[in-house]
Amino acid sequence: MAYLLESALPLSHSVSSSLTSSSSICALTCLFPTNVTTHNQLIHPRSISYPKKPLVCQSAFDGASFVEPPKAELIGSLKIKLLSAVSGLNRGFAASEDDLRKADEAAKEIEAVGGPVDLSVDLDKLQGRWKLIYSSAFSSRTLGGSRPGPPTGRLLPITLGQVFQRIDVLSKDFDNIVELELGAPWPLPPVEVTATLAHKFELIGSSGVKIVFQKTTVKTTGNLSQLPPLEVPQLPEALRPPTNRGSGEFEVTFLDWDTRITRGDRGELRVFVIS
């Protein structure tokens, strides 16, 4: 192990005297123990405490310094921490208040290290099909999240499947794709459908996104996949609500090639991974 070798194998006098500090600088990555006293003592692994973050040890014969690990490595470990915090929460439906707090804290750690998002530079990273793995809004137990929506559970025979976002940065298409299972009277089997809520998007500032609803298309899958897709008609203009519930705004607070974190206009935290 690196710390045992470093403490147990001191440089010989003949080697150290033949090298100068300017020509003998080496670098190695190590986890530096915080309670090791001398190299002559027997070190038991359980007696060593390590820092929460790995340190990069840059050593030289005339001294040593310790710096933070590279940003990419730190973000990688923080993404694992976030994925661990939201795993097992059924995308947020099973989240308790403590689960919501832990997920939010883990997301804030990544946002702080990643820094501000500039979509004018990183717009290409939005491209693709993204899978929703967590939404704090689903803790309200409705399919509409923090907005009004059909409840889950036994009141309505609706089971939510996977949720995706398909984004095309060239055409400005922004589709929310929702897999649903609709209950049917016995002995009929449930009906599996995929609803696509088509939007157009535009950027607001450096990290904001506004989506404008266009239409909803429903396509049966499973045993009824041969049926053609059905476009859901919209209400007449005079009967539509004053605000379009299919539209909204959100801020992208973290973005790389495989992970995206957003915060909605009502405070919803959402985590996506590339699909």
C-alpha atoms as an extended CHARMM CRD file, in Angstrom:
* protein
*
       275  EXT
         1         1  MET       CA              0.0000000000        0.0000000000        0.0000000000  PROA      1               0.0000000000
         2         2  ALA       CA              1.2290000000        3.5260000000       -0.8600000000  PROA      2               0.0000000000
         3         3  TYR       CA              1.2890000000        4.8930000000        2.6920000000  PROA      3               0.0000000000
         4         4  LEU       CA              3.0790000000        1.8350000000        4.0850000000  PROA      4               0.0000000000
         5         5  LEU       CA              5.7590000000        1.9680000000        1.3990000000  PROA      5               0.0000000000
         6         6  GLU       CA              6.2600000000        5.6850000000        1.8100000000  PROA      6               0.0000000000
         7         7  SER       CA              6.6590000000        5.4390000000        5.6070000000  PROA      7               0.0000000000
         8         8  ALA       CA              8.6500000000        2.2270000000        5.7490000000  PROA      8               0.0000000000
         9         9  LEU       CA             11.1960000000        2.8060000000        2.9470000000  PROA      9               0.0000000000
        10        10  PRO       CA             13.2190000000        5.9970000000        3.6110000000  PROA      10              0.0000000000
        11        11  LEU       CA             15.6550000000        7.1430000000        0.9590000000  PROA      11              0.0000000000
        12        12  SER       CA             19.2620000000        6.1340000000        1.4610000000  PROA      12              0.0000000000
        13        13  HSD       CA             21.8130000000        8.8460000000        2.1260000000  PROA      13              0.0000000000
        14        14  SER       CA             23.7540000000        8.0530000000       -1.0450000000  PROA      14              0.0000000000
        15        15  VAL       CA             20.7060000000        8.4010000000       -3.2790000000  PROA      15              0.0000000000
        16        16  SER       CA             19.3200000000       11.5240000000       -1.6440000000  PROA      16              0.0000000000
        17        17  SER       CA             22.6710000000       13.3110000000       -1.7410000000  PROA      17              0.0000000000
        18        18  SER       CA             23.1340000000       12.6630000000       -5.4470000000  PROA      18              0.0000000000
        19        19  LEU       CA             19.8380000000       14.2020000000       -6.4700000000  PROA      19              0.0000000000
        20        20  THR       CA             18.8260000000       17.8260000000       -6.2440000000  PROA      20              0.0000000000
        21        21  SER       CA             15.3690000000       19.0820000000       -5.3100000000  PROA      21              0.0000000000
        22        22  SER       CA             14.8560000000       20.6180000000       -8.7420000000  PROA      22              0.0000000000
        23        23  SER       CA             15.4760000000       17.3700000000      -10.6300000000  PROA      23              0.0000000000
        24        24  SER       CA             13.9410000000       14.8220000000       -8.2720000000  PROA      24              0.0000000000
        25        25  ILE       CA             10.3940000000       15.9710000000       -7.9190000000  PROA      25              0.0000000000
        26        26  CYS       CA              7.8440000000       13.1950000000       -8.2860000000  PROA      26              0.0000000000
        27        27  ALA       CA              4.0780000000       13.0770000000       -7.9340000000  PROA      27              0.0000000000
        28        28  LEU       CA              1.7680000000       10.3370000000       -6.7660000000  PROA      28              0.0000000000
        29        29  THR       CA             -1.9010000000       10.0830000000       -5.8420000000  PROA      29              0.0000000000
        30        30  CYS       CA             -2.5500000000        8.7970000000       -2.3260000000  PROA      30              0.0000000000
        31        31  LEU       CA             -5.0430000000        8.7420000000        0.4990000000  PROA      31              0.0000000000
        32        32  PHE       CA             -3.0650000000       10.2970000000        3.3320000000  PROA      32              0.0000000000
        33        33  PRO       CA             -3.8690000000        8.9840000000        6.8540000000  PROA      33              0.0000000000
        34        34  THR       CA             -4.4780000000       11.5980000000        9.4860000000  PROA      34              0.0000000000
        35        35  ASN       CA             -3.4130000000        9.8060000000       12.6550000000  PROA      35              0.0000000000
        36        36  VAL       CA             -0.1370000000        8.0310000000       11.7560000000  PROA      36              0.0000000000
        37        37  THR       CA              2.5900000000        9.1340000000       14.1780000000  PROA      37              0.0000000000
        38        38  THR       CA              5.9240000000        7.6160000000       13.0690000000  PROA      38              0.0000000000
        39        39  HSD       CA              7.0580000000        5.1720000000       10.4230000000  PROA      39              0.0000000000
        40        40  ASN       CA              8.5170000000        2.9030000000       13.0680000000  PROA      40              0.0000000000
        41        41  GLN       CA              5.1200000000        2.0850000000       14.5500000000  PROA      41              0.0000000000
        42        42  LEU       CA              3.0360000000       -0.8680000000       13.4240000000  PROA      42              0.0000000000
        43        43  ILE       CA              0.0300000000        0.4790000000       11.5290000000  PROA      43              0.0000000000
        44        44  HSD       CA             -3.2680000000       -1.3420000000       11.8080000000  PROA      44              0.0000000000
        45        45  PRO       CA             -5.7090000000       -0.5480000000        8.9350000000  PROA      45              0.0000000000
        46        46  ARG       CA             -8.6610000000       -0.0100000000       11.3040000000  PROA      46              0.0000000000
        47        47  SER       CA             -6.6800000000        2.5610000000       13.2940000000  PROA      47              0.0000000000
        48        48  ILE       CA             -6.2270000000        4.8870000000       10.3280000000  PROA      48              0.0000000000
        49        49  SER       CA             -8.7800000000        7.5920000000        9.5320000000  PROA      49              0.0000000000
        50        50  TYR       CA             -8.8910000000        9.0360000000        6.0630000000  PROA      50              0.0000000000
        51        51  PRO       CA            -10.1360000000       12.4050000000        4.8020000000  PROA      51              0.0000000000
        52        52  LYS       CA            -13.5120000000       12.5160000000        3.1000000000  PROA      52              0.0000000000
        53        53  LYS       CA            -11.9030000000       13.6520000000       -0.1530000000  PROA      53              0.0000000000
        54        54  PRO       CA             -8.8510000000       12.0060000000       -1.7240000000  PROA      54              0.0000000000
        55        55  LEU       CA             -5.7240000000       14.1390000000       -1.7330000000  PROA      55              0.0000000000
        56        56  VAL       CA             -3.0520000000       14.3610000000       -4.3990000000  PROA      56              0.0000000000
        57        57  CYS       CA              0.3520000000       14.0440000000       -2.7530000000  PROA      57              0.0000000000
        58        58  GLN       CA              3.0940000000       15.9220000000       -4.5810000000  PROA      58              0.0000000000
        59        59  SER       CA              6.3500000000       14.8980000000       -2.9380000000  PROA      59              0.0000000000
        60        60  ALA       CA              9.9340000000       16.0510000000       -3.2880000000  PROA      60              0.0000000000
        61        61  PHE       CA             13.0760000000       15.3370000000       -1.3550000000  PROA      61              0.0000000000
        62        62  ASP       CA             12.9270000000       18.7720000000        0.2050000000  PROA      62              0.0000000000
        63        63  GLY       CA              9.2520000000       18.7520000000        1.1600000000  PROA      63              0.0000000000
        64        64  ALA       CA              5.6800000000       17.7200000000        0.3130000000  PROA      64              0.0000000000
        65        65  SER       CA              2.3940000000       19.4780000000       -0.4670000000  PROA      65              0.0000000000
        66        66  PHE       CA             -1.1790000000       18.2740000000       -0.6640000000  PROA      66              0.0000000000
        67        67  VAL       CA             -3.7950000000       19.5660000000       -3.0910000000  PROA      67              0.0000000000
        68        68  GLU       CA             -7.4020000000       18.7590000000       -3.9690000000  PROA      68              0.0000000000
        69        69  PRO       CA             -8.0310000000       15.9780000000       -6.5190000000  PROA      69              0.0000000000
        70        70  PRO       CA             -8.7960000000       16.9260000000      -10.1350000000  PROA      70              0.0000000000
        71        71  LYS       CA            -12.2400000000       18.4170000000      -10.6650000000  PROA      71              0.0000000000
        72        72  ALA       CA            -13.3790000000       15.5950000000      -12.9510000000  PROA      72              0.0000000000
        73        73  GLU       CA            -12.5640000000       12.9630000000      -10.3330000000  PROA      73              0.0000000000
        74        74  LEU       CA            -14.3500000000       14.8970000000       -7.6080000000  PROA      74              0.0000000000
        75        75  ILE       CA            -17.4710000000       15.3510000000       -9.7480000000  PROA      75              0.0000000000
        76        76  GLY       CA            -17.4140000000       11.6420000000      -10.5710000000  PROA      76              0.0000000000
        77        77  SER       CA            -17.4590000000       10.7010000000       -6.8920000000  PROA      77              0.0000000000
        78        78  LEU       CA            -20.2080000000       13.2380000000       -6.1740000000  PROA      78              0.0000000000
        79        79  LYS       CA            -22.3570000000       11.8250000000       -8.9750000000  PROA      79              0.0000000000
        80        80  ILE       CA            -22.0570000000        8.3810000000       -7.4210000000  PROA      80              0.0000000000
        81        81  LYS       CA            -23.1320000000        9.8960000000       -4.1010000000  PROA      81              0.0000000000
        82        82  LEU       CA            -26.1930000000       11.4870000000       -5.7250000000  PROA      82              0.0000000000
        83        83  LEU       CA            -27.1760000000        8.2820000000       -7.5230000000  PROA      83              0.0000000000
        84        84  SER       CA            -26.8950000000        6.4170000000       -4.2350000000  PROA      84              0.0000000000
        85        85  ALA       CA            -29.1110000000        8.9970000000       -2.5150000000  PROA      85              0.0000000000
        86        86  VAL       CA            -31.9570000000        8.6240000000       -5.0440000000  PROA      86              0.0000000000
        87        87  SER       CA            -31.7150000000        4.8860000000       -5.6900000000  PROA      87              0.0000000000
        88        88  GLY       CA            -34.6140000000        2.8910000000       -4.3300000000  PROA      88              0.0000000000
        89        89  LEU       CA            -36.9430000000        5.9180000000       -4.1980000000  PROA      89              0.0000000000
        90        90  ASN       CA            -38.9850000000        4.9280000000       -7.2790000000  PROA      90              0.0000000000
        91        91  ARG       CA            -38.0250000000        8.2030000000       -8.9690000000  PROA      91              0.0000000000
        92        92  GLY       CA            -39.2470000000       10.1320000000       -5.9230000000  PROA      92              0.0000000000
        93        93  PHE       CA            -42.6370000000        8.5220000000       -5.2660000000  PROA      93              0.0000000000
        94        94  ALA       CA            -41.2480000000        6.6970000000       -2.2290000000  PROA      94              0.0000000000
        95        95  ALA       CA            -39.1910000000        9.6240000000       -0.9310000000  PROA      95              0.0000000000
        96        96  SER       CA            -39.5980000000       10.7340000000        2.6800000000  PROA      96              0.0000000000
        97        97  GLU       CA            -38.7220000000       14.1960000000        3.9570000000  PROA      97              0.0000000000
        98        98  ASP       CA            -35.3010000000       12.8960000000        4.9570000000  PROA      98              0.0000000000
        99        99  ASP       CA            -34.7980000000       11.3780000000        1.4920000000  PROA      99              0.0000000000
       100       100  LEU       CA            -35.7230000000       14.7000000000       -0.1230000000  PROA      100             0.0000000000
       101       101  ARG       CA            -33.1900000000       16.5150000000        2.0570000000  PROA      101             0.0000000000
       102       102  LYS       CA            -30.3660000000       14.0660000000        1.3120000000  PROA      102             0.0000000000
       103       103  ALA       CA            -31.0050000000       14.1890000000       -2.4340000000  PROA      103             0.0000000000
       104       104  ASP       CA            -31.0850000000       17.9860000000       -2.4110000000  PROA      104             0.0000000000
       105       105  GLU       CA            -27.8320000000       18.1970000000       -0.4380000000  PROA      105             0.0000000000
       106       106  ALA       CA            -26.1030000000       15.7500000000       -2.7990000000  PROA      106             0.0000000000
       107       107  ALA       CA            -27.2770000000       17.7400000000       -5.8170000000  PROA      107             0.0000000000
       108       108  LYS       CA            -26.0500000000       21.0030000000       -4.2940000000  PROA      108             0.0000000000
       109       109  GLU       CA            -22.5860000000       19.5130000000       -3.8130000000  PROA      109             0.0000000000
       110       110  ILE       CA            -22.3370000000       18.7190000000       -7.5270000000  PROA      110             0.0000000000
       111       111  GLU       CA            -23.7440000000       22.1200000000       -8.4870000000  PROA      111             0.0000000000
       112       112  ALA       CA            -21.1530000000       23.8720000000       -6.3120000000  PROA      112             0.0000000000
       113       113  VAL       CA            -18.2030000000       21.9680000000       -7.7670000000  PROA      113             0.0000000000
       114       114  GLY       CA            -19.4860000000       22.0720000000      -11.3500000000  PROA      114             0.0000000000
       115       115  GLY       CA            -20.0570000000       25.8190000000      -11.2380000000  PROA      115             0.0000000000
       116       116  PRO       CA            -22.5370000000       27.8740000000      -13.2880000000  PROA      116             0.0000000000
       117       117  VAL       CA            -23.9240000000       26.2910000000      -16.4630000000  PROA      117             0.0000000000
       118       118  ASP       CA            -23.5980000000       28.2430000000      -19.7040000000  PROA      118             0.0000000000
       119       119  LEU       CA            -25.8760000000       26.7050000000      -22.3210000000  PROA      119             0.0000000000
       120       120  SER       CA            -24.6370000000       29.1060000000      -24.9870000000  PROA      120             0.0000000000
       121       121  VAL       CA            -21.3640000000       27.1650000000      -24.7900000000  PROA      121             0.0000000000
       122       122  ASP       CA            -22.5840000000       23.7030000000      -23.7460000000  PROA      122             0.0000000000
       123       123  LEU       CA            -25.8290000000       23.4790000000      -25.7140000000  PROA      123             0.0000000000
       124       124  ASP       CA            -24.6210000000       20.3280000000      -27.5130000000  PROA      124             0.0000000000
       125       125  LYS       CA            -24.6100000000       18.4970000000      -24.1730000000  PROA      125             0.0000000000
       126       126  LEU       CA            -28.4190000000       18.7990000000      -24.0220000000  PROA      126             0.0000000000
       127       127  GLN       CA            -28.7720000000       16.7160000000      -27.1770000000  PROA      127             0.0000000000
       128       128  GLY       CA            -30.1660000000       13.2280000000      -26.7740000000  PROA      128             0.0000000000
       129       129  ARG       CA            -32.6660000000       11.0810000000      -24.9320000000  PROA      129             0.0000000000
       130       130  TRP       CA            -32.5450000000       11.5570000000      -21.1620000000  PROA      130             0.0000000000
       131       131  LYS       CA            -34.0340000000        9.2230000000      -18.5780000000  PROA      131             0.0000000000
       132       132  LEU       CA            -35.5840000000       10.6880000000      -15.4350000000  PROA      132             0.0000000000
       133       133  ILE       CA            -34.2670000000        8.8810000000      -12.3570000000  PROA      133             0.0000000000
       134       134  TYR       CA            -35.5230000000       11.2710000000       -9.6700000000  PROA      134             0.0000000000
       135       135  SER       CA            -38.0160000000       14.0880000000       -9.2120000000  PROA      135             0.0000000000
       136       136  SER       CA            -38.6780000000       15.6940000000       -5.8560000000  PROA      136             0.0000000000
       137       137  ALA       CA            -42.1230000000       16.6590000000       -7.1760000000  PROA      137             0.0000000000
       138       138  PHE       CA            -43.2190000000       13.0050000000       -7.2860000000  PROA      138             0.0000000000
       139       139  SER       CA            -43.1740000000       12.9120000000       -3.4770000000  PROA      139             0.0000000000
       140       140  SER       CA            -46.5790000000       14.6380000000       -3.6930000000  PROA      140             0.0000000000
       141       141  ARG       CA            -47.8930000000       11.2420000000       -4.9640000000  PROA      141             0.0000000000
       142       142  THR       CA            -49.4240000000       12.7420000000       -8.1150000000  PROA      142             0.0000000000
       143       143  LEU       CA            -48.3600000000       12.4140000000      -11.7290000000  PROA      143             0.0000000000
       144       144  GLY       CA            -48.4100000000       16.1800000000      -11.9730000000  PROA      144             0.0000000000
       145       145  GLY       CA            -45.8010000000       16.6100000000       -9.2720000000  PROA      145             0.0000000000
       146       146  SER       CA            -46.1080000000       19.9880000000       -7.6040000000  PROA      146             0.0000000000
       147       147  ARG       CA            -48.7190000000       20.9290000000      -10.2320000000  PROA      147             0.0000000000
       148       148  PRO       CA            -52.2250000000       19.4630000000      -10.2480000000  PROA      148             0.0000000000
       149       149  GLY       CA            -52.2780000000       16.0120000000      -11.7860000000  PROA      149             0.0000000000
       150       150  PRO       CA            -53.9290000000       12.6080000000      -11.5260000000  PROA      150             0.0000000000
       151       151  PRO       CA            -53.0770000000       10.8530000000       -8.2430000000  PROA      151             0.0000000000
       152       152  THR       CA            -51.2020000000        7.6000000000       -8.0780000000  PROA      152             0.0000000000
       153       153  GLY       CA            -52.3280000000        4.6000000000       -6.0720000000  PROA      153             0.0000000000
       154       154  ARG       CA            -55.7820000000        3.0990000000       -5.9680000000  PROA      154             0.0000000000
       155       155  LEU       CA            -57.8980000000        6.1270000000       -6.8500000000  PROA      155             0.0000000000
       156       156  LEU       CA            -57.0900000000        5.7640000000      -10.5310000000  PROA      156             0.0000000000
       157       157  PRO       CA            -55.7950000000        2.5960000000      -12.2120000000  PROA      157             0.0000000000
       158       158  ILE       CA            -52.7360000000        4.3420000000      -13.6530000000  PROA      158             0.0000000000
       159       159  THR       CA            -49.1990000000        3.0450000000      -13.2110000000  PROA      159             0.0000000000
       160       160  LEU       CA            -46.3390000000        5.2990000000      -14.2330000000  PROA      160             0.0000000000
       161       161  GLY       CA            -43.5180000000        3.6520000000      -16.1330000000  PROA      161             0.0000000000
       162       162  GLN       CA            -40.3080000000        5.2420000000      -17.3350000000  PROA      162             0.0000000000
       163       163  VAL       CA            -40.1230000000        8.9540000000      -18.1130000000  PROA      163             0.0000000000
       164       164  PHE       CA            -37.8030000000       10.3820000000      -20.7640000000  PROA      164             0.0000000000
       165       165  GLN       CA            -36.9420000000       13.7300000000      -22.2850000000  PROA      165             0.0000000000
       166       166  ARG       CA            -35.9210000000       13.7940000000      -25.9380000000  PROA      166             0.0000000000
       167       167  ILE       CA            -34.0990000000       16.9890000000      -26.8700000000  PROA      167             0.0000000000
       168       168  ASP       CA            -32.9980000000       18.0950000000      -30.3390000000  PROA      168             0.0000000000
       169       169  VAL       CA            -30.8660000000       21.2230000000      -30.1350000000  PROA      169             0.0000000000
       170       170  LEU       CA            -31.1070000000       21.8930000000      -33.8910000000  PROA      170             0.0000000000
       171       171  SER       CA            -34.8850000000       21.7220000000      -34.3310000000  PROA      171             0.0000000000
       172       172  LYS       CA            -35.5180000000       22.9810000000      -30.7620000000  PROA      172             0.0000000000
       173       173  ASP       CA            -37.8070000000       20.0030000000      -30.1500000000  PROA      173             0.0000000000
       174       174  PHE       CA            -38.2900000000       19.0840000000      -26.4920000000  PROA      174             0.0000000000
       175       175  ASP       CA            -40.4820000000       16.0270000000      -25.9430000000  PROA      175             0.0000000000
       176       176  ASN       CA            -41.5740000000       14.6100000000      -22.6020000000  PROA      176             0.0000000000
       177       177  ILE       CA            -42.1700000000       10.8840000000      -23.1200000000  PROA      177             0.0000000000
       178       178  VAL       CA            -44.1580000000        9.0280000000      -20.4610000000  PROA      178             0.0000000000
       179       179  GLU       CA            -44.8510000000        5.2930000000      -20.3380000000  PROA      179             0.0000000000
       180       180  LEU       CA            -48.1820000000        4.4540000000      -18.6800000000  PROA      180             0.0000000000
       181       181  GLU       CA            -50.1570000000        1.3590000000      -17.8150000000  PROA      181             0.0000000000
       182       182  LEU       CA            -53.9120000000        1.8780000000      -17.7400000000  PROA      182             0.0000000000
       183       183  GLY       CA            -56.0770000000       -0.5160000000      -15.7800000000  PROA      183             0.0000000000
       184       184  ALA       CA            -58.9720000000       -2.2450000000      -17.5000000000  PROA      184             0.0000000000
       185       185  PRO       CA            -62.0420000000       -4.1110000000      -16.1730000000  PROA      185             0.0000000000
       186       186  TRP       CA            -61.4810000000       -7.7640000000      -15.4200000000  PROA      186             0.0000000000
       187       187  PRO       CA            -60.7540000000      -10.0070000000      -17.2850000000  PROA      187             0.0000000000
       188       188  LEU       CA            -59.1850000000       -7.5890000000      -19.7720000000  PROA      188             0.0000000000
       189       189  PRO       CA            -55.4280000000       -7.0200000000      -19.4080000000  PROA      189             0.0000000000
       190       190  PRO       CA            -54.0920000000       -3.5250000000      -18.6710000000  PROA      190             0.0000000000
       191       191  VAL       CA            -53.3780000000       -1.2760000000      -21.6260000000  PROA      191             0.0000000000
       192       192  GLU       CA            -49.8280000000       -0.0460000000      -22.1010000000  PROA      192             0.0000000000
       193       193  VAL       CA            -49.4180000000        3.3440000000      -23.7630000000  PROA      193             0.0000000000
       194       194  THR       CA            -46.6880000000        5.8760000000      -24.4000000000  PROA      194             0.0000000000
       195       195  ALA       CA            -47.7020000000        9.5210000000      -24.2220000000  PROA      195             0.0000000000
       196       196  THR       CA            -45.4780000000       12.0680000000      -25.9600000000  PROA      196             0.0000000000
       197       197  LEU       CA            -45.9240000000       15.6980000000      -24.9440000000  PROA      197             0.0000000000
       198       198  ALA       CA            -44.2590000000       17.6680000000      -27.7080000000  PROA      198             0.0000000000
       199       199  HSD       CA            -42.7600000000       21.0860000000      -26.9470000000  PROA      199             0.0000000000
       200       200  LYS       CA            -40.4760000000       23.6630000000      -28.4660000000  PROA      200             0.0000000000
       201       201  PHE       CA            -37.7670000000       25.1600000000      -26.2960000000  PROA      201             0.0000000000
       202       202  GLU       CA            -35.7870000000       28.3590000000      -26.0990000000  PROA      202             0.0000000000
       203       203  LEU       CA            -32.9830000000       29.5130000000      -23.8630000000  PROA      203             0.0000000000
       204       204  ILE       CA            -33.4730000000       32.1080000000      -21.1500000000  PROA      204             0.0000000000
       205       205  GLY       CA            -30.2580000000       33.6860000000      -19.9730000000  PROA      205             0.0000000000
       206       206  SER       CA            -27.2270000000       31.4450000000      -19.5830000000  PROA      206             0.0000000000
       207       207  SER       CA            -28.8320000000       28.3900000000      -17.9590000000  PROA      207             0.0000000000
       208       208  GLY       CA            -32.6160000000       28.8050000000      -18.1840000000  PROA      208             0.0000000000
       209       209  VAL       CA            -34.8890000000       26.8470000000      -20.5420000000  PROA      209             0.0000000000
       210       210  LYS       CA            -38.4610000000       27.6880000000      -21.4820000000  PROA      210             0.0000000000
       211       211  ILE       CA            -40.6400000000       25.0090000000      -23.0880000000  PROA      211             0.0000000000
       212       212  VAL       CA            -43.8520000000       25.7510000000      -24.9780000000  PROA      212             0.0000000000
       213       213  PHE       CA            -46.4350000000       22.9930000000      -25.4010000000  PROA      213             0.0000000000
       214       214  GLN       CA            -47.3440000000       21.9170000000      -28.9400000000  PROA      214             0.0000000000
       215       215  LYS       CA            -49.3770000000       18.6920000000      -28.8320000000  PROA      215             0.0000000000
       216       216  THR       CA            -49.8710000000       15.3310000000      -27.0980000000  PROA      216             0.0000000000
       217       217  THR       CA            -49.6770000000       12.0280000000      -28.9480000000  PROA      217             0.0000000000
       218       218  VAL       CA            -50.6540000000        8.6730000000      -27.4200000000  PROA      218             0.0000000000
       219       219  LYS       CA            -49.3770000000        5.3800000000      -28.8470000000  PROA      219             0.0000000000
       220       220  THR       CA            -50.3860000000        1.9550000000      -27.5740000000  PROA      220             0.0000000000
       221       221  THR       CA            -47.6190000000       -0.5720000000      -26.9490000000  PROA      221             0.0000000000
       222       222  GLY       CA            -47.4920000000       -4.2290000000      -25.9650000000  PROA      222             0.0000000000
       223       223  ASN       CA            -50.3220000000       -6.3520000000      -27.3820000000  PROA      223             0.0000000000
       224       224  LEU       CA            -51.9650000000       -3.3120000000      -29.0120000000  PROA      224             0.0000000000
       225       225  SER       CA            -48.8170000000       -1.8760000000      -30.5820000000  PROA      225             0.0000000000
       226       226  GLN       CA            -50.2870000000       -2.3160000000      -34.0830000000  PROA      226             0.0000000000
       227       227  LEU       CA            -52.7800000000        0.4960000000      -33.4900000000  PROA      227             0.0000000000
       228       228  PRO       CA            -51.8160000000        3.8860000000      -34.9920000000  PROA      228             0.0000000000
       229       229  PRO       CA            -50.8700000000        6.7940000000      -32.7160000000  PROA      229             0.0000000000
       230       230  LEU       CA            -53.6260000000        9.1240000000      -31.6010000000  PROA      230             0.0000000000
       231       231  GLU       CA            -53.1840000000       12.8660000000      -31.2980000000  PROA      231             0.0000000000
       232       232  VAL       CA            -55.1280000000       14.1930000000      -28.3250000000  PROA      232             0.0000000000
       233       233  PRO       CA            -57.2350000000       17.1680000000      -29.4130000000  PROA      233             0.0000000000
       234       234  GLN       CA            -56.7810000000       20.4250000000      -27.5510000000  PROA      234             0.0000000000
       235       235  LEU       CA            -59.5690000000       22.3840000000      -25.9840000000  PROA      235             0.0000000000
       236       236  PRO       CA            -60.9570000000       25.3020000000      -27.9590000000  PROA      236             0.0000000000
       237       237  GLU       CA            -59.1190000000       28.5560000000      -27.3360000000  PROA      237             0.0000000000
       238       238  ALA       CA            -62.0240000000       30.0030000000      -25.3510000000  PROA      238             0.0000000000
       239       239  LEU       CA            -62.0630000000       27.0160000000      -22.9670000000  PROA      239             0.0000000000
       240       240  ARG       CA            -58.3510000000       26.7470000000      -22.3210000000  PROA      240             0.0000000000
       241       241  PRO       CA            -56.9980000000       27.7360000000      -18.9050000000  PROA      241             0.0000000000
       242       242  PRO       CA            -55.2380000000       31.1060000000      -18.6740000000  PROA      242             0.0000000000
       243       243  THR       CA            -51.9060000000       29.3670000000      -18.1990000000  PROA      243             0.0000000000
       244       244  ASN       CA            -50.7750000000       26.4970000000      -20.3570000000  PROA      244             0.0000000000
       245       245  ARG       CA            -50.0350000000       23.6230000000      -18.0030000000  PROA      245             0.0000000000
       246       246  GLY       CA            -47.9630000000       21.9250000000      -20.6710000000  PROA      246             0.0000000000
       247       247  SER       CA            -45.4600000000       24.7770000000      -20.6970000000  PROA      247             0.0000000000
       248       248  GLY       CA            -42.9580000000       25.8530000000      -18.1170000000  PROA      248             0.0000000000
       249       249  GLU       CA            -39.4780000000       27.0260000000      -17.2870000000  PROA      249             0.0000000000
       250       250  PHE       CA            -36.5640000000       25.4340000000      -15.4930000000  PROA      250             0.0000000000
       251       251  GLU       CA            -32.8880000000       26.0420000000      -14.8330000000  PROA      251             0.0000000000
       252       252  VAL       CA            -30.1260000000       23.6170000000      -15.7220000000  PROA      252             0.0000000000
       253       253  THR       CA            -27.8780000000       23.6370000000      -12.6610000000  PROA      253             0.0000000000
       254       254  PHE       CA            -25.4730000000       20.8840000000      -13.7220000000  PROA      254             0.0000000000
       255       255  LEU       CA            -24.7520000000       19.3880000000      -17.1270000000  PROA      255             0.0000000000
       256       256  ASP       CA            -22.1790000000       17.0530000000      -18.5940000000  PROA      256             0.0000000000
       257       257  TRP       CA            -22.3220000000       14.3340000000      -21.2340000000  PROA      257             0.0000000000
       258       258  ASP       CA            -24.1780000000       11.7750000000      -19.0950000000  PROA      258             0.0000000000
       259       259  THR       CA            -25.8470000000       13.6020000000      -16.1630000000  PROA      259             0.0000000000
       260       260  ARG       CA            -28.1920000000       16.5720000000      -15.9830000000  PROA      260             0.0000000000
       261       261  ILE       CA            -29.6700000000       18.2970000000      -12.9300000000  PROA      261             0.0000000000
       262       262  THR       CA            -32.5000000000       20.8080000000      -13.2580000000  PROA      262             0.0000000000
       263       263  ARG       CA            -34.5640000000       22.9040000000      -10.8710000000  PROA      263             0.0000000000
       264       264  GLY       CA            -38.0700000000       23.8360000000      -11.9480000000  PROA      264             0.0000000000
       265       265  ASP       CA            -39.9690000000       27.0890000000      -11.6420000000  PROA      265             0.0000000000
       266       266  ARG       CA            -41.6760000000       25.6570000000       -8.5490000000  PROA      266             0.0000000000
       267       267  GLY       CA            -38.5150000000       24.3580000000       -6.9320000000  PROA      267             0.0000000000
       268       268  GLU       CA            -38.6600000000       20.7910000000       -8.2750000000  PROA      268             0.0000000000
       269       269  LEU       CA            -35.3180000000       19.0020000000       -8.3160000000  PROA      269             0.0000000000
       270       270  ARG       CA            -34.9450000000       16.5810000000      -11.2030000000  PROA      270             0.0000000000
       271       271  VAL       CA            -32.0450000000       14.2840000000      -12.0390000000  PROA      271             0.0000000000
       272       272  PHE       CA            -31.5600000000       12.7780000000      -15.5080000000  PROA      272             0.0000000000
       273       273  VAL       CA            -29.0300000000       10.3780000000      -17.0010000000  PROA      273             0.0000000000
       274       274  ILE       CA            -28.4070000000        9.9250000000      -20.6920000000  PROA      274             0.0000000000
       275       275  SER       CA            -30.3240000000        6.9850000000      -22.1220000000  PROA      275             0.0000000000
